[in-house]
Amino acid sequence: MSNLFTFDDVSGDGVPEETRRQGPLWRHALWVAGIAGGAVAAGWIAAAFRLGPAEYGIPSAAPGSPWGLLAWCLGAGLVACAALRGTAARIPVYAPGRVGFVLVFLGTRLALGFRPPAQLLAAGAVAAVAVALAWCVVAAVTHRTHGPDRT
Protein backbone atom coordinates (compact mmCIF):
# COMPACT_ATOMS: atom_id res chain seq x y z
CA MET A 1 0.00 0.00 0.00
CA SER A 2 1.43 3.38 -0.98
CA ASN A 3 1.80 6.27 1.37
CA LEU A 4 -1.04 8.80 1.20
CA PHE A 5 1.40 11.70 0.96
CA THR A 6 3.64 10.24 -1.75
CA PHE A 7 3.08 11.59 -5.22
CA ASP A 8 4.34 10.20 -8.49
CA ASP A 9 6.08 12.43 -11.00
CA VAL A 10 3.34 13.07 -13.55
CA SER A 11 5.16 15.84 -15.41
CA GLY A 12 6.71 13.35 -17.78
CA ASP A 13 10.03 15.15 -17.97
CA GLY A 14 11.78 12.81 -15.55
CA VAL A 15 13.18 15.72 -13.52
CA PRO A 16 12.57 15.46 -9.78
CA GLU A 17 10.55 18.33 -8.31
CA GLU A 18 13.36 19.84 -6.27
CA THR A 19 16.42 19.87 -8.50
CA ARG A 20 18.55 22.59 -10.02
CA ARG A 21 17.15 23.96 -13.27
CA GLN A 22 20.22 24.16 -15.47
CA GLY A 23 20.45 25.15 -19.09
CA PRO A 24 21.24 27.99 -21.47
CA LEU A 25 20.10 31.54 -20.77
CA TRP A 26 17.50 31.51 -23.55
CA ARG A 27 15.73 28.58 -21.90
CA HIS A 28 15.56 30.45 -18.59
CA ALA A 29 14.27 33.58 -20.33
CA LEU A 30 11.65 31.58 -22.22
CA TRP A 31 10.54 29.93 -18.96
CA VAL A 32 10.20 33.30 -17.20
CA ALA A 33 8.27 34.84 -20.10
CA GLY A 34 6.02 31.80 -20.43
CA ILE A 35 5.10 31.56 -16.76
CA ALA A 36 4.54 35.32 -16.34
CA GLY A 37 2.68 35.73 -19.63
CA GLY A 38 0.52 32.68 -19.04
CA ALA A 39 -0.40 33.81 -15.55
CA VAL A 40 -1.32 37.32 -16.73
CA ALA A 41 -3.44 35.81 -19.52
CA ALA A 42 -5.15 33.40 -17.11
CA GLY A 43 -5.85 36.23 -14.66
CA TRP A 44 -7.33 38.33 -17.46
CA ILE A 45 -9.55 35.45 -18.60
CA ALA A 46 -10.63 34.75 -15.02
CA ALA A 47 -11.59 38.43 -14.61
CA ALA A 48 -13.98 38.20 -17.55
CA PHE A 49 -16.64 36.30 -15.58
CA ARG A 50 -17.88 35.57 -12.07
CA LEU A 51 -19.19 32.25 -10.81
CA GLY A 52 -21.19 33.55 -7.85
CA PRO A 53 -23.23 36.59 -6.89
CA ALA A 54 -21.60 40.02 -6.75
CA GLU A 55 -21.65 40.04 -2.93
CA TYR A 56 -19.18 37.13 -2.78
CA GLY A 57 -15.59 37.03 -3.90
CA ILE A 58 -13.60 39.25 -6.18
CA PRO A 59 -15.63 41.38 -8.59
CA SER A 60 -15.26 40.77 -12.30
CA ALA A 61 -13.09 43.11 -14.33
CA ALA A 62 -13.96 46.74 -13.78
CA PRO A 63 -14.78 48.83 -16.85
CA GLY A 64 -12.01 50.68 -18.60
CA SER A 65 -8.83 49.83 -20.43
CA PRO A 66 -6.93 46.96 -18.81
CA TRP A 67 -3.64 47.53 -20.69
CA GLY A 68 -1.91 49.60 -18.02
CA LEU A 69 -2.80 47.10 -15.31
CA LEU A 70 -1.73 44.17 -17.44
CA ALA A 71 1.61 45.87 -18.14
CA TRP A 72 2.20 46.42 -14.40
CA CYS A 73 1.28 42.81 -13.62
CA LEU A 74 3.48 41.47 -16.40
CA GLY A 75 6.43 43.60 -15.28
CA ALA A 76 6.14 42.50 -11.66
CA GLY A 77 5.58 38.93 -12.80
CA LEU A 78 8.70 38.93 -14.94
CA VAL A 79 10.79 40.17 -12.02
CA ALA A 80 9.29 37.64 -9.57
CA CYS A 81 9.63 34.71 -11.99
CA ALA A 82 13.19 35.75 -12.91
CA ALA A 83 14.16 35.72 -9.23
CA LEU A 84 12.63 32.27 -8.78
CA ARG A 85 14.23 30.83 -11.90
CA GLY A 86 17.60 32.44 -11.19
CA THR A 87 17.64 30.89 -7.75
CA ALA A 88 16.43 27.54 -9.09
CA ALA A 89 19.35 27.52 -11.55
CA ARG A 90 21.82 27.59 -8.65
CA ILE A 91 20.12 25.65 -5.85
CA PRO A 92 17.09 23.36 -5.62
CA VAL A 93 13.86 25.34 -5.20
CA TYR A 94 10.53 23.61 -4.63
CA ALA A 95 7.96 24.40 -7.35
CA PRO A 96 9.28 27.72 -8.70
CA GLY A 97 6.88 27.63 -11.64
CA ARG A 98 3.79 27.07 -9.54
CA VAL A 99 4.78 29.75 -7.04
CA GLY A 100 5.47 32.28 -9.80
CA PHE A 101 2.24 31.44 -11.63
CA VAL A 102 0.08 31.76 -8.52
CA LEU A 103 1.66 35.07 -7.49
CA VAL A 104 1.22 36.64 -10.91
CA PHE A 105 -2.26 35.17 -11.47
CA LEU A 106 -3.60 36.43 -8.14
CA GLY A 107 -2.05 39.86 -8.61
CA THR A 108 -3.54 40.19 -12.08
CA ARG A 109 -6.95 39.00 -10.95
CA LEU A 110 -7.04 41.38 -7.98
CA ALA A 111 -5.79 44.32 -10.05
CA LEU A 112 -8.41 43.82 -12.74
CA GLY A 113 -11.20 43.35 -10.21
CA PHE A 114 -10.52 46.33 -7.98
CA ARG A 115 -8.57 48.78 -10.24
CA PRO A 116 -6.37 50.12 -7.42
CA PRO A 117 -4.60 53.47 -7.65
CA ALA A 118 -0.98 53.50 -8.76
CA GLN A 119 0.43 53.49 -5.20
CA LEU A 120 -1.50 50.35 -4.24
CA LEU A 121 -0.66 48.70 -7.53
CA ALA A 122 3.04 49.37 -6.94
CA ALA A 123 2.73 48.06 -3.37
CA GLY A 124 1.13 44.88 -4.70
CA ALA A 125 3.92 44.44 -7.22
CA VAL A 126 6.53 44.92 -4.51
CA ALA A 127 4.68 42.42 -2.31
CA ALA A 128 4.65 39.79 -5.07
CA VAL A 129 8.37 40.21 -5.69
CA ALA A 130 9.02 40.11 -1.92
CA VAL A 131 7.10 36.83 -1.58
CA ALA A 132 9.11 35.35 -4.48
CA LEU A 133 12.36 36.49 -2.88
CA ALA A 134 11.26 35.07 0.48
CA TRP A 135 10.59 31.73 -1.24
CA CYS A 136 14.13 31.88 -2.64
CA VAL A 137 15.59 32.70 0.79
CA VAL A 138 13.78 29.73 2.33
CA ALA A 139 15.21 27.50 -0.39
CA ALA A 140 18.71 28.88 0.19
CA VAL A 141 18.51 28.40 3.96
CA THR A 142 17.14 24.88 3.54
CA HIS A 143 19.85 24.07 1.02
CA ARG A 144 22.55 25.40 3.31
CA THR A 145 21.15 23.58 6.36
CA HIS A 146 20.66 20.20 4.74
CA GLY A 147 23.55 20.30 2.31
CA PRO A 148 23.75 20.00 -1.47
CA ASP A 149 23.49 16.20 -1.44
CA ARG A 150 19.93 16.26 -0.12
CA THR A 151 17.49 14.02 -1.96
PDB file of C-alpha atoms in Angstrom:
ATOM      1  CA  MET A   1       0.000   0.000   0.000  1.00  0.00           C
ATOM      2  CA  SER A   2       1.431   3.377  -0.982  1.00  0.00           C
ATOM      3  CA  ASN A   3       1.797   6.268   1.373  1.00  0.00           C
ATOM      4  CA  LEU A   4      -1.041   8.804   1.200  1.00  0.00           C
ATOM      5  CA  PHE A   5       1.399  11.700   0.956  1.00  0.00           C
ATOM      6  CA  THR A   6       3.645  10.236  -1.751  1.00  0.00           C
ATOM      7  CA  PHE A   7       3.076  11.592  -5.222  1.00  0.00           C
ATOM      8  CA  ASP A   8       4.341  10.198  -8.489  1.00  0.00           C
ATOM      9  CA  ASP A   9       6.080  12.428 -11.004  1.00  0.00           C
ATOM     10  CA  VAL A  10       3.340  13.068 -13.547  1.00  0.00           C
ATOM     11  CA  SER A  11       5.159  15.836 -15.411  1.00  0.00           C
ATOM     12  CA  GLY A  12       6.713  13.347 -17.782  1.00  0.00           C
ATOM     13  CA  ASP A  13      10.025  15.152 -17.975  1.00  0.00           C
ATOM     14  CA  GLY A  14      11.776  12.808 -15.551  1.00  0.00           C
ATOM     15  CA  VAL A  15      13.181  15.715 -13.517  1.00  0.00           C
ATOM     16  CA  PRO A  16      12.574  15.460  -9.777  1.00  0.00           C
ATOM     17  CA  GLU A  17      10.555  18.328  -8.310  1.00  0.00           C
ATOM     18  CA  GLU A  18      13.356  19.839  -6.269  1.00  0.00           C
ATOM     19  CA  THR A  19      16.420  19.873  -8.496  1.00  0.00           C
ATOM     20  CA  ARG A  20      18.555  22.594 -10.022  1.00  0.00           C
ATOM     21  CA  ARG A  21      17.151  23.959 -13.268  1.00  0.00           C
ATOM     22  CA  GLN A  22      20.220  24.162 -15.469  1.00  0.00           C
ATOM     23  CA  GLY A  23      20.449  25.149 -19.088  1.00  0.00           C
ATOM     24  CA  PRO A  24      21.237  27.994 -21.475  1.00  0.00           C
ATOM     25  CA  LEU A  25      20.099  31.538 -20.775  1.00  0.00           C
ATOM     26  CA  TRP A  26      17.496  31.508 -23.551  1.00  0.00           C
ATOM     27  CA  ARG A  27      15.729  28.582 -21.901  1.00  0.00           C
ATOM     28  CA  HIS A  28      15.559  30.451 -18.588  1.00  0.00           C
ATOM     29  CA  ALA A  29      14.266  33.584 -20.333  1.00  0.00           C
ATOM     30  CA  LEU A  30      11.654  31.580 -22.223  1.00  0.00           C
ATOM     31  CA  TRP A  31      10.535  29.932 -18.964  1.00  0.00           C
ATOM     32  CA  VAL A  32      10.203  33.302 -17.202  1.00  0.00           C
ATOM     33  CA  ALA A  33       8.268  34.840 -20.099  1.00  0.00           C
ATOM     34  CA  GLY A  34       6.021  31.796 -20.434  1.00  0.00           C
ATOM     35  CA  ILE A  35       5.099  31.562 -16.761  1.00  0.00           C
ATOM     36  CA  ALA A  36       4.539  35.315 -16.337  1.00  0.00           C
ATOM     37  CA  GLY A  37       2.683  35.727 -19.628  1.00  0.00           C
ATOM     38  CA  GLY A  38       0.522  32.679 -19.044  1.00  0.00           C
ATOM     39  CA  ALA A  39      -0.396  33.808 -15.552  1.00  0.00           C
ATOM     40  CA  VAL A  40      -1.323  37.318 -16.734  1.00  0.00           C
ATOM     41  CA  ALA A  41      -3.444  35.815 -19.523  1.00  0.00           C
ATOM     42  CA  ALA A  42      -5.145  33.401 -17.113  1.00  0.00           C
ATOM     43  CA  GLY A  43      -5.848  36.233 -14.665  1.00  0.00           C
ATOM     44  CA  TRP A  44      -7.330  38.330 -17.458  1.00  0.00           C
ATOM     45  CA  ILE A  45      -9.546  35.452 -18.597  1.00  0.00           C
ATOM     46  CA  ALA A  46     -10.628  34.754 -15.017  1.00  0.00           C
ATOM     47  CA  ALA A  47     -11.589  38.427 -14.615  1.00  0.00           C
ATOM     48  CA  ALA A  48     -13.982  38.197 -17.549  1.00  0.00           C
ATOM     49  CA  PHE A  49     -16.637  36.301 -15.583  1.00  0.00           C
ATOM     50  CA  ARG A  50     -17.881  35.573 -12.069  1.00  0.00           C
ATOM     51  CA  LEU A  51     -19.194  32.248 -10.813  1.00  0.00           C
ATOM     52  CA  GLY A  52     -21.189  33.545  -7.847  1.00  0.00           C
ATOM     53  CA  PRO A  53     -23.232  36.585  -6.893  1.00  0.00           C
ATOM     54  CA  ALA A  54     -21.603  40.021  -6.749  1.00  0.00           C
ATOM     55  CA  GLU A  55     -21.647  40.037  -2.935  1.00  0.00           C
ATOM     56  CA  TYR A  56     -19.184  37.134  -2.776  1.00  0.00           C
ATOM     57  CA  GLY A  57     -15.594  37.025  -3.897  1.00  0.00           C
ATOM     58  CA  ILE A  58     -13.599  39.251  -6.177  1.00  0.00           C
ATOM     59  CA  PRO A  59     -15.625  41.384  -8.595  1.00  0.00           C
ATOM     60  CA  SER A  60     -15.256  40.773 -12.299  1.00  0.00           C
ATOM     61  CA  ALA A  61     -13.085  43.113 -14.329  1.00  0.00           C
ATOM     62  CA  ALA A  62     -13.957  46.741 -13.778  1.00  0.00           C
ATOM     63  CA  PRO A  63     -14.782  48.829 -16.846  1.00  0.00           C
ATOM     64  CA  GLY A  64     -12.006  50.677 -18.596  1.00  0.00           C
ATOM     65  CA  SER A  65      -8.835  49.832 -20.428  1.00  0.00           C
ATOM     66  CA  PRO A  66      -6.926  46.956 -18.810  1.00  0.00           C
ATOM     67  CA  TRP A  67      -3.639  47.528 -20.686  1.00  0.00           C
ATOM     68  CA  GLY A  68      -1.910  49.597 -18.023  1.00  0.00           C
ATOM     69  CA  LEU A  69      -2.797  47.103 -15.305  1.00  0.00           C
ATOM     70  CA  LEU A  70      -1.728  44.170 -17.445  1.00  0.00           C
ATOM     71  CA  ALA A  71       1.611  45.868 -18.140  1.00  0.00           C
ATOM     72  CA  TRP A  72       2.196  46.423 -14.395  1.00  0.00           C
ATOM     73  CA  CYS A  73       1.278  42.812 -13.623  1.00  0.00           C
ATOM     74  CA  LEU A  74       3.484  41.470 -16.402  1.00  0.00           C
ATOM     75  CA  GLY A  75       6.433  43.602 -15.284  1.00  0.00           C
ATOM     76  CA  ALA A  76       6.140  42.503 -11.661  1.00  0.00           C
ATOM     77  CA  GLY A  77       5.579  38.925 -12.800  1.00  0.00           C
ATOM     78  CA  LEU A  78       8.696  38.926 -14.939  1.00  0.00           C
ATOM     79  CA  VAL A  79      10.790  40.169 -12.017  1.00  0.00           C
ATOM     80  CA  ALA A  80       9.294  37.642  -9.566  1.00  0.00           C
ATOM     81  CA  CYS A  81       9.634  34.707 -11.991  1.00  0.00           C
ATOM     82  CA  ALA A  82      13.191  35.750 -12.906  1.00  0.00           C
ATOM     83  CA  ALA A  83      14.158  35.718  -9.229  1.00  0.00           C
ATOM     84  CA  LEU A  84      12.627  32.270  -8.777  1.00  0.00           C
ATOM     85  CA  ARG A  85      14.231  30.830 -11.905  1.00  0.00           C
ATOM     86  CA  GLY A  86      17.596  32.444 -11.194  1.00  0.00           C
ATOM     87  CA  THR A  87      17.643  30.891  -7.749  1.00  0.00           C
ATOM     88  CA  ALA A  88      16.434  27.543  -9.094  1.00  0.00           C
ATOM     89  CA  ALA A  89      19.347  27.521 -11.549  1.00  0.00           C
ATOM     90  CA  ARG A  90      21.816  27.592  -8.647  1.00  0.00           C
ATOM     91  CA  ILE A  91      20.116  25.651  -5.847  1.00  0.00           C
ATOM     92  CA  PRO A  92      17.094  23.364  -5.620  1.00  0.00           C
ATOM     93  CA  VAL A  93      13.858  25.344  -5.201  1.00  0.00           C
ATOM     94  CA  TYR A  94      10.529  23.611  -4.630  1.00  0.00           C
ATOM     95  CA  ALA A  95       7.956  24.402  -7.348  1.00  0.00           C
ATOM     96  CA  PRO A  96       9.284  27.716  -8.695  1.00  0.00           C
ATOM     97  CA  GLY A  97       6.879  27.628 -11.643  1.00  0.00           C
ATOM     98  CA  ARG A  98       3.791  27.074  -9.544  1.00  0.00           C
ATOM     99  CA  VAL A  99       4.781  29.748  -7.042  1.00  0.00           C
ATOM    100  CA  GLY A 100       5.467  32.277  -9.802  1.00  0.00           C
ATOM    101  CA  PHE A 101       2.243  31.439 -11.635  1.00  0.00           C
ATOM    102  CA  VAL A 102       0.078  31.758  -8.521  1.00  0.00           C
ATOM    103  CA  LEU A 103       1.657  35.066  -7.486  1.00  0.00           C
ATOM    104  CA  VAL A 104       1.215  36.636 -10.914  1.00  0.00           C
ATOM    105  CA  PHE A 105      -2.255  35.175 -11.473  1.00  0.00           C
ATOM    106  CA  LEU A 106      -3.596  36.425  -8.141  1.00  0.00           C
ATOM    107  CA  GLY A 107      -2.051  39.857  -8.609  1.00  0.00           C
ATOM    108  CA  THR A 108      -3.543  40.192 -12.080  1.00  0.00           C
ATOM    109  CA  ARG A 109      -6.951  39.002 -10.951  1.00  0.00           C
ATOM    110  CA  LEU A 110      -7.037  41.380  -7.983  1.00  0.00           C
ATOM    111  CA  ALA A 111      -5.788  44.322 -10.046  1.00  0.00           C
ATOM    112  CA  LEU A 112      -8.408  43.816 -12.742  1.00  0.00           C
ATOM    113  CA  GLY A 113     -11.203  43.351 -10.214  1.00  0.00           C
ATOM    114  CA  PHE A 114     -10.518  46.329  -7.983  1.00  0.00           C
ATOM    115  CA  ARG A 115      -8.569  48.783 -10.238  1.00  0.00           C
ATOM    116  CA  PRO A 116      -6.375  50.118  -7.417  1.00  0.00           C
ATOM    117  CA  PRO A 117      -4.598  53.466  -7.654  1.00  0.00           C
ATOM    118  CA  ALA A 118      -0.979  53.500  -8.763  1.00  0.00           C
ATOM    119  CA  GLN A 119       0.425  53.486  -5.203  1.00  0.00           C
ATOM    120  CA  LEU A 120      -1.501  50.345  -4.238  1.00  0.00           C
ATOM    121  CA  LEU A 121      -0.658  48.702  -7.528  1.00  0.00           C
ATOM    122  CA  ALA A 122       3.038  49.373  -6.943  1.00  0.00           C
ATOM    123  CA  ALA A 123       2.726  48.063  -3.371  1.00  0.00           C
ATOM    124  CA  GLY A 124       1.128  44.876  -4.698  1.00  0.00           C
ATOM    125  CA  ALA A 125       3.923  44.444  -7.221  1.00  0.00           C
ATOM    126  CA  VAL A 126       6.533  44.919  -4.506  1.00  0.00           C
ATOM    127  CA  ALA A 127       4.682  42.419  -2.308  1.00  0.00           C
ATOM    128  CA  ALA A 128       4.646  39.793  -5.075  1.00  0.00           C
ATOM    129  CA  VAL A 129       8.371  40.211  -5.691  1.00  0.00           C
ATOM    130  CA  ALA A 130       9.017  40.111  -1.925  1.00  0.00           C
ATOM    131  CA  VAL A 131       7.105  36.832  -1.583  1.00  0.00           C
ATOM    132  CA  ALA A 132       9.112  35.346  -4.482  1.00  0.00           C
ATOM    133  CA  LEU A 133      12.357  36.490  -2.877  1.00  0.00           C
ATOM    134  CA  ALA A 134      11.256  35.074   0.484  1.00  0.00           C
ATOM    135  CA  TRP A 135      10.593  31.732  -1.237  1.00  0.00           C
ATOM    136  CA  CYS A 136      14.130  31.878  -2.643  1.00  0.00           C
ATOM    137  CA  VAL A 137      15.593  32.700   0.787  1.00  0.00           C
ATOM    138  CA  VAL A 138      13.781  29.735   2.333  1.00  0.00           C
ATOM    139  CA  ALA A 139      15.213  27.499  -0.391  1.00  0.00           C
ATOM    140  CA  ALA A 140      18.715  28.881   0.191  1.00  0.00           C
ATOM    141  CA  VAL A 141      18.513  28.396   3.962  1.00  0.00           C
ATOM    142  CA  THR A 142      17.144  24.883   3.541  1.00  0.00           C
ATOM    143  CA  HIS A 143      19.852  24.069   1.016  1.00  0.00           C
ATOM    144  CA  ARG A 144      22.554  25.398   3.309  1.00  0.00           C
ATOM    145  CA  THR A 145      21.146  23.582   6.363  1.00  0.00           C
ATOM    146  CA  HIS A 146      20.655  20.201   4.744  1.00  0.00           C
ATOM    147  CA  GLY A 147      23.545  20.302   2.308  1.00  0.00           C
ATOM    148  CA  PRO A 148      23.747  20.004  -1.472  1.00  0.00           C
ATOM    149  CA  ASP A 149      23.492  16.202  -1.444  1.00  0.00           C
ATOM    150  CA  ARG A 150      19.932  16.259  -0.116  1.00  0.00           C
ATOM    151  CA  THR A 151      17.488  14.018  -1.958  1.00  0.00           C
TER     152      THR A 151
END
